[in-house]
Short mmCIF file of C-alpha atoms and ligand atoms in Angstrom, two decimals:
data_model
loop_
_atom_site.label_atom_id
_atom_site.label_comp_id
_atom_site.label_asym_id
_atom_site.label_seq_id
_atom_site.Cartn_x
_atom_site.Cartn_y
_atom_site.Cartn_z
CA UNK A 1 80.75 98.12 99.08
CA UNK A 2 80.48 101.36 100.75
CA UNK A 3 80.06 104.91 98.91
CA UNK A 4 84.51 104.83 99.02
CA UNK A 5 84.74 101.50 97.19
CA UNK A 6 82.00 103.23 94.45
CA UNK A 7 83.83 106.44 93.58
CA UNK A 8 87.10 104.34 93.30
CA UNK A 9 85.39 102.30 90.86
CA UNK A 10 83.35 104.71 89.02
CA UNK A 11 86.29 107.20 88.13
CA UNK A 12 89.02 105.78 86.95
CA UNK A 13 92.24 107.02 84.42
CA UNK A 14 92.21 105.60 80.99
CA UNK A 15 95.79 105.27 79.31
CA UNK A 16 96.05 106.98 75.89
CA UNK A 17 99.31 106.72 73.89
CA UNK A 18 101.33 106.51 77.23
CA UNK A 19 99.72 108.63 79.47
CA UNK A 20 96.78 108.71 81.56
CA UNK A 21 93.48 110.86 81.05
CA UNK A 22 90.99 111.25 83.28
CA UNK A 23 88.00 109.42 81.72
CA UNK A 24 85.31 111.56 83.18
CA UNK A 25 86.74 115.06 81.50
CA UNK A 26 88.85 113.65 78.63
CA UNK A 27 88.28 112.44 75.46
CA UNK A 28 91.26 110.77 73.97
CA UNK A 29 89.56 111.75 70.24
CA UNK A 30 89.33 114.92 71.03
CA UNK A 31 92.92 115.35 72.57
CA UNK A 32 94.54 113.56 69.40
CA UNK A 33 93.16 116.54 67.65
CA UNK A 34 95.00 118.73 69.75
CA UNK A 35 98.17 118.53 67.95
CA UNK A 36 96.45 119.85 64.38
CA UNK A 37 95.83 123.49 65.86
CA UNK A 38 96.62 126.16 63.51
CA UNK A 39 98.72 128.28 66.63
CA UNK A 40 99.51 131.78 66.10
CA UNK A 41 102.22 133.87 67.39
CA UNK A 42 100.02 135.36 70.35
CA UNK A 43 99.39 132.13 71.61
CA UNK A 44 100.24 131.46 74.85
CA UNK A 45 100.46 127.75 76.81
CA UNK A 46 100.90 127.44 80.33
CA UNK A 47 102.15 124.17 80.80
CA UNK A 48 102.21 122.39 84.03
CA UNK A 49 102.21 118.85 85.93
CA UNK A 50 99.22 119.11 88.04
CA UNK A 51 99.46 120.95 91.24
CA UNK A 52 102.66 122.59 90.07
CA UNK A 53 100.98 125.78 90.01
CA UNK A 54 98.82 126.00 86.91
CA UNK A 55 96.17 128.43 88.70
CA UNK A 56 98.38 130.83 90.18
CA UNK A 57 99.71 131.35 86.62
CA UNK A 58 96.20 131.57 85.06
CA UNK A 59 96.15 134.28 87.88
CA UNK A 60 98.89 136.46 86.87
CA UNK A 61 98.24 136.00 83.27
CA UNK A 62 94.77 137.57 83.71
CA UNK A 63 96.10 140.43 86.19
CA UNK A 64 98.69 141.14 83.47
CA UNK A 65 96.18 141.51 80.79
CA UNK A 66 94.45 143.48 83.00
CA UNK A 67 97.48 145.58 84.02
CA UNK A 68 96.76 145.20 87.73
CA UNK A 69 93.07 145.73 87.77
CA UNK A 70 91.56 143.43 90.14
CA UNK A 71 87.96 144.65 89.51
CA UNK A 72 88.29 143.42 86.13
CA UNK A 73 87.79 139.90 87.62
CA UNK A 74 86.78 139.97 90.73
CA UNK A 75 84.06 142.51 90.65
CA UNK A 76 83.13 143.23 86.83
CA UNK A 77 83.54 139.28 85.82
CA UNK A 78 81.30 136.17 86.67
CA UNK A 79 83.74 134.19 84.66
CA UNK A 80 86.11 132.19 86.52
CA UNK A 81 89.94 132.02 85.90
CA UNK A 82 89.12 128.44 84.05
CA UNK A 83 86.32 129.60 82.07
CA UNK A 84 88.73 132.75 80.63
CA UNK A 85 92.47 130.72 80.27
CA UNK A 86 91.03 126.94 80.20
CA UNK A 87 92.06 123.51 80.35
CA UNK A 88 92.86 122.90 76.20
CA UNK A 89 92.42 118.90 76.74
CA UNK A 90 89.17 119.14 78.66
CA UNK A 91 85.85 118.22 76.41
CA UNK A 92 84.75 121.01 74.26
CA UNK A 93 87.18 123.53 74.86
CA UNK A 94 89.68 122.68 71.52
CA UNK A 95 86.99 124.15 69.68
CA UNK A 96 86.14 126.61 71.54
CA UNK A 97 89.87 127.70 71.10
CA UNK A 98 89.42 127.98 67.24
CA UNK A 99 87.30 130.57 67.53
CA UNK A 100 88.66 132.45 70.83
CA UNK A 101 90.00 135.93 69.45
CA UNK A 102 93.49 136.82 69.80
CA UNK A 103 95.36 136.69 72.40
CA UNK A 104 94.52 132.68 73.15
CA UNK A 105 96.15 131.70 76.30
CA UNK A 106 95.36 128.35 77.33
CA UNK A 107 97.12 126.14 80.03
CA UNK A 108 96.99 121.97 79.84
CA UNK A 109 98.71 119.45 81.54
CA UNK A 110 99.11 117.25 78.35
CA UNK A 111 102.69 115.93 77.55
CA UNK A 112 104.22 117.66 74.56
CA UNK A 113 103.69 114.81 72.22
CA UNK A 114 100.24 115.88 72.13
CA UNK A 115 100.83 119.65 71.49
CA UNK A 116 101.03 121.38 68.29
CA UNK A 117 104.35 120.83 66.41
CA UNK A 118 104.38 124.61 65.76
CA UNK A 119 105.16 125.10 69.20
CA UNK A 120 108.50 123.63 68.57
CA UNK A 121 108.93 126.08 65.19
CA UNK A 122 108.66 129.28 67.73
CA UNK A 123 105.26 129.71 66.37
CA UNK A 124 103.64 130.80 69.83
CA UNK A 125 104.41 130.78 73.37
CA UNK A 126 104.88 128.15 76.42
CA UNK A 127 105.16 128.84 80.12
CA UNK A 128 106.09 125.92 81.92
CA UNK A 129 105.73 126.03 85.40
CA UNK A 130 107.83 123.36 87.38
CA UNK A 131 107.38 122.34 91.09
CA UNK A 132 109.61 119.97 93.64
CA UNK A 133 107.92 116.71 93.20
CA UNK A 134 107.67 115.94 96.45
CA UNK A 135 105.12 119.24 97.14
CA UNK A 136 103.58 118.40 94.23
CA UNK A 137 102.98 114.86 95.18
CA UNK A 138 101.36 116.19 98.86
CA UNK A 139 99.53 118.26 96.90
CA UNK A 140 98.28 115.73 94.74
CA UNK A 141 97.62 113.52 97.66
CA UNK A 142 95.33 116.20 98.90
CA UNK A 143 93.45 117.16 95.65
CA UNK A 144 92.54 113.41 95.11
CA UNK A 145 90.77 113.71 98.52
CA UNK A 146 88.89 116.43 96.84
CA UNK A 147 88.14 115.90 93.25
CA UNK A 148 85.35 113.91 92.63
CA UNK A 149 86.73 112.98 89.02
CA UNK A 150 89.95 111.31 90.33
CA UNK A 151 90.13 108.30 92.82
CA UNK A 152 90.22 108.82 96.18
CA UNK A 153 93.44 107.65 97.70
CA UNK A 154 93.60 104.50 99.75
CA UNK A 155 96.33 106.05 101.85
CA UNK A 156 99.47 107.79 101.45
CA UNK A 157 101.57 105.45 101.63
CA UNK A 158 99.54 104.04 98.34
CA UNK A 159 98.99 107.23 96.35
CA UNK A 160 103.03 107.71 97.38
CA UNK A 161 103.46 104.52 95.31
CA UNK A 162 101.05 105.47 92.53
CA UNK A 163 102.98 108.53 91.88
CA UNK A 164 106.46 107.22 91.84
CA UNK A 165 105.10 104.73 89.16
CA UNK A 166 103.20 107.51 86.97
CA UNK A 167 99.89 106.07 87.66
CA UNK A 168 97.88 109.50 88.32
CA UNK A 169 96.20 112.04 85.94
CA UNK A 170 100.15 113.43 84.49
CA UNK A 171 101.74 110.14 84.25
CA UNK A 172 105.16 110.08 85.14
CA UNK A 173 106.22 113.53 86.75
CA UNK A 174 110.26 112.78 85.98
CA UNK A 175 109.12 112.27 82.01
CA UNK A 176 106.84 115.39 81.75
CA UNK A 177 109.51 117.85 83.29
CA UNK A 178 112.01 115.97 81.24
CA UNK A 179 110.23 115.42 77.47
CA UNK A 180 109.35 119.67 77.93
CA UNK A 181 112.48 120.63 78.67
CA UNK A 182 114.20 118.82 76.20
CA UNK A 183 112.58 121.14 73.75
CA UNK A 184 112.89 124.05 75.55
CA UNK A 185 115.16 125.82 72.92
CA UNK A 186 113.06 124.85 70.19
CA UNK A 187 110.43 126.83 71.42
CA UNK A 188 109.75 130.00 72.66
CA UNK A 189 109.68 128.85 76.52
CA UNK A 190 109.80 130.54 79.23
CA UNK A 191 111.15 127.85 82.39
CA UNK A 192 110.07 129.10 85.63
CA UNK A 193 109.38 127.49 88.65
CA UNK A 194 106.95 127.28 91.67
CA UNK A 195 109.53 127.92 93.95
CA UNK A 196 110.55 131.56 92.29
CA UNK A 197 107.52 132.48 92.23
CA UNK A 198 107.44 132.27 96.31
CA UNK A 199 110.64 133.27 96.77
CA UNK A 200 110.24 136.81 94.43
CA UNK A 201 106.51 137.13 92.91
CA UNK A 202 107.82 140.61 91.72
CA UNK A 203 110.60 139.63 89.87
CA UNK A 204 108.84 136.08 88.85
CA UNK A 205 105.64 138.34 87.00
CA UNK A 206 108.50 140.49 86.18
CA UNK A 207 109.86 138.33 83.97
CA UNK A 208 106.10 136.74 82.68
CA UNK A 209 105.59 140.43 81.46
CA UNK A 210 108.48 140.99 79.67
CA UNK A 211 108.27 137.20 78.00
CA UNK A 212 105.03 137.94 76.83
CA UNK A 213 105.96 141.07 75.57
CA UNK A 214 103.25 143.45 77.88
CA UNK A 215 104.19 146.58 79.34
CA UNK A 216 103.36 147.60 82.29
CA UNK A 217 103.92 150.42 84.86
CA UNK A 218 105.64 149.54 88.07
CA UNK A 219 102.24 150.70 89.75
CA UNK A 220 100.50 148.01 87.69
CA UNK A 221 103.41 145.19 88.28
CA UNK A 222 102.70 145.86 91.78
CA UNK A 223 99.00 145.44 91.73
CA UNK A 224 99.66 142.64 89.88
CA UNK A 225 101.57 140.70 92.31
CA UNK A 226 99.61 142.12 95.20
CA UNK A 227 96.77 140.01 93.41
CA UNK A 228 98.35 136.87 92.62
CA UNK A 229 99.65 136.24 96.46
CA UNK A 230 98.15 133.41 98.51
CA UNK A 231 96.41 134.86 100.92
CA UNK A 232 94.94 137.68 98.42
CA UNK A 233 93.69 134.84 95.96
CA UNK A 234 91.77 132.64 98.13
CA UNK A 235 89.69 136.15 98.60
CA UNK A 236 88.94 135.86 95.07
CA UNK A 237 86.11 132.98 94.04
CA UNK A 238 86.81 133.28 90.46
CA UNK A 239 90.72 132.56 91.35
CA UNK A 240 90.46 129.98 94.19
CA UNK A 241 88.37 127.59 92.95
CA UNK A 242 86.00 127.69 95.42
CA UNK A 243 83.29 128.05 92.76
CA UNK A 244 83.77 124.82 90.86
CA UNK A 245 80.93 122.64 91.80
CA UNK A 246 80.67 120.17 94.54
CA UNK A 247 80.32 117.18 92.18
CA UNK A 248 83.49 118.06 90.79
CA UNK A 249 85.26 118.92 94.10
CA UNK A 250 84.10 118.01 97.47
CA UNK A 251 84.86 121.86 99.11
CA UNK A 252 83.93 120.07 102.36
CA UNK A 253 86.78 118.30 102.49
CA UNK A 254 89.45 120.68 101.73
CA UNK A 255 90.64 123.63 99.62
CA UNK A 256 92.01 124.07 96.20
CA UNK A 257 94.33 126.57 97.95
CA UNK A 258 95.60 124.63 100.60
CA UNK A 259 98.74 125.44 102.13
CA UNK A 260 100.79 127.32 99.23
CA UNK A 261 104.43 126.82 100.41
CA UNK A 262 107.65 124.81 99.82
CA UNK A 263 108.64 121.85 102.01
CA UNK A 264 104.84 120.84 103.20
CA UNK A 265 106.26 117.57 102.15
CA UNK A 266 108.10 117.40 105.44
CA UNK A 267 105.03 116.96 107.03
CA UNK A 268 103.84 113.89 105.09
CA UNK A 269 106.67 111.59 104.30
CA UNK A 270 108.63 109.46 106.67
CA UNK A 271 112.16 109.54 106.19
CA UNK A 272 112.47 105.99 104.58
CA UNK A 273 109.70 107.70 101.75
CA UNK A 274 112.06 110.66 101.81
CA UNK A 275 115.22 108.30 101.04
CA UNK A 276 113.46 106.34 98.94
CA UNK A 277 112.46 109.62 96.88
CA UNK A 278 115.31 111.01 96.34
CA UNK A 279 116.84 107.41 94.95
CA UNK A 280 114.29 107.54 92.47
CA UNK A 281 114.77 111.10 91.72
CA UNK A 282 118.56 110.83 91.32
CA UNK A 283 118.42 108.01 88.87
CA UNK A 284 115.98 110.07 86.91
CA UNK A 285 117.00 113.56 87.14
CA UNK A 286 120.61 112.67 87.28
CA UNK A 287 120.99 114.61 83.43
CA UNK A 288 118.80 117.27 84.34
CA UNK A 289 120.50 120.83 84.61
CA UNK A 290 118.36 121.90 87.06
CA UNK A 291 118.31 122.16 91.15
CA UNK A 292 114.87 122.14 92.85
CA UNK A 293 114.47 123.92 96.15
CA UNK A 294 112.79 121.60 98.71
CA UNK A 295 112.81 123.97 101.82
CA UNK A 296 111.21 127.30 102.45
CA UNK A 297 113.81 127.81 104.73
CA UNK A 298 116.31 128.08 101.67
CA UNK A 299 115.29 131.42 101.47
CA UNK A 300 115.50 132.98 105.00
S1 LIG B 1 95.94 121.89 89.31
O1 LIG B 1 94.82 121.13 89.93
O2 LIG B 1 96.90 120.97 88.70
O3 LIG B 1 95.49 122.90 88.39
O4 LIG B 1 96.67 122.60 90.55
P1 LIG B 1 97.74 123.76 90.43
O5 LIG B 1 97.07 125.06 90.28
O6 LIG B 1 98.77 123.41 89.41
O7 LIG B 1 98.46 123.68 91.84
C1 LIG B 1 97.78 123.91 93.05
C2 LIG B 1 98.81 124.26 94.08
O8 LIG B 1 99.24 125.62 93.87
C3 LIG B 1 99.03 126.35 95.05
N1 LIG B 1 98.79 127.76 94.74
C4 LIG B 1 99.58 128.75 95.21
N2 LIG B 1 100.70 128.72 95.95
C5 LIG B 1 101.26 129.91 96.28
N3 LIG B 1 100.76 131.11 95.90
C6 LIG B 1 99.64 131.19 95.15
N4 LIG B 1 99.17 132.38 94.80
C7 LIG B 1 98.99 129.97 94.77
N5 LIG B 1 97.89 129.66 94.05
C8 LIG B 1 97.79 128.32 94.05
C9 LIG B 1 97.84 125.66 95.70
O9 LIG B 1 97.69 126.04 97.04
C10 LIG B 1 98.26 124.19 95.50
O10 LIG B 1 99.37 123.82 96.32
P2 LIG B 1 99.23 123.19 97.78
O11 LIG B 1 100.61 122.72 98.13
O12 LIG B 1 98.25 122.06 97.69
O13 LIG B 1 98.77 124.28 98.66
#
């Protein structure tokens, strides 16, 4: 067995109520109490399948609240982006969030059965950030080379499989998107998605500020978009990532903030994958009154 064979074995996804944890950071206990948080009207969720852009939305959320400032975390802060908006479903942090003063903004991953039902009473607020699943399943690809808590992928063309059948950290990507935004109008959600947010990051944080009710100059809007771009947040540790330690992600290897664009799928799947892909995704999203943009070029 080499040191491969051992990670693959030692980390491994454990399957709670229909959807899979990561054992290493989860506690299913702990995320069944979840759903018994007393949630206020200031509090915010980010909600996201993973790599759908979760962190660039902890981002903007922070340079909102800090209307622009980016010495207010890069400079005056040695907490990172996940220690001030965390994961809600990692160990520890739903009671930490009991005590957090107001305004609580968290982000998760979790499907909504495991959120608070108050949520759907427009007690609170959700951001849910969608993504073209075929980006977020390159990016997925590449973050399981990385994170040491996940298994490391035997290939593409198995993790490509994995993902299609819901066996990753997320489950099924076609029954998050779906189960969230069939409450949608229960709640008070705000849909946006990753794609937006490259296409127009003004009008995209825009539109954050004025769902979350926080005024802002058009000086500060600007500085707050100026330090949420790509290139500008990989500058920042506390942003990028690159501070998590190395036996959670392998930096080595690659980058939390890899490549940051639409279509990198291109690059990775064949066309038969493609084909096959969008079969699947037809059959599933074939209700859905939504259309994904798959190509940067969309926007030139
Ligand atoms: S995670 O692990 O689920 O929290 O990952 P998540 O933050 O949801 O998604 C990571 C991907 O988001 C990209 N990212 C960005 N893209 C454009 N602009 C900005 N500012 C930005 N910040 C993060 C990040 O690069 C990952 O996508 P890929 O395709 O791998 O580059």
């Amino acid at each position: 067995m080499d040191s491969n064979d051992a990670k693959t074995l030692d980390h491994k996804l454990v399957a709670h109520k229909g959807f899979y944890l990561i054992n290493e950071i989860h506690d299913p206990d702990d995320v069944d109490q979840i759903c018994n948080l007393e949630i206020r009207d200031s509090d915010t969720f980010v909600v996201t399948y993973p790599k759908s852009g979760t962190i660039w939305m902890q981002q903007i959320l922070l340079m909102l609240k800090a209307k622009g400032d980016v010495t207010a975390i890069s400079e005056l802060s040695n907490l990172s982006n996940a220690e001030v908006i965390p994961w809600i479903e990692l160990r520890g942090n739903r009671e930490a969030f009991i005590s957090a003063p107001t305004p609580r903004q968290r982000v998760t991953h979790l499907q909504y059965q495991f959120l608070p039902p108050a949520l759907s009473q427009k007690i609170g607020k959700v951001i849910y950030v969608a993504r073209n699943p075929k980006d977020v399943l390159v990016s997925y690809f590449h973050f399981h080379k990385i994170a040491n808590m996940l298994e490391t992928p035997k290939s593409f063309e198995d993790f490509f499989e994995k993902f299609l059948r819901g066996e990753v950290f997320g489950s099924s990507w076609f029954e998050h998107i779906k189960t969230w935004y069939s409450h949608k109008d229960e709640m008070n959600m705000l849909f946006i998605t990753y794609e937006e947010m490259i296409k127009d990051l003004k009008s995209a944080v825009e539109k954050i500020s004025l769902f979350l009710g926080q005024k802002l100059t058009d000086e500060q809007l600007a500085n707050v978009v100026k330090h949420s771009t790509f290139n500008n947040m990989k500058r920042i540790p506390q942003a990028s990532y690159e501070q998590v330690p190395e036996d959670l992600l392998s930096h080595h290897l690659g980058t939390f903030m890899r490549k940051g664009t639409i279509g990198d799928w291109k690059n990775h799947l064949t066309v038969a994958q493609s084909e096959r892909f969008d079969e699947v995704f037809l059959r599933e999203m074939k209700d859905f009154p939504f259309l994904f943009s798959w190509d940067i070029e969309d926007f030139k």
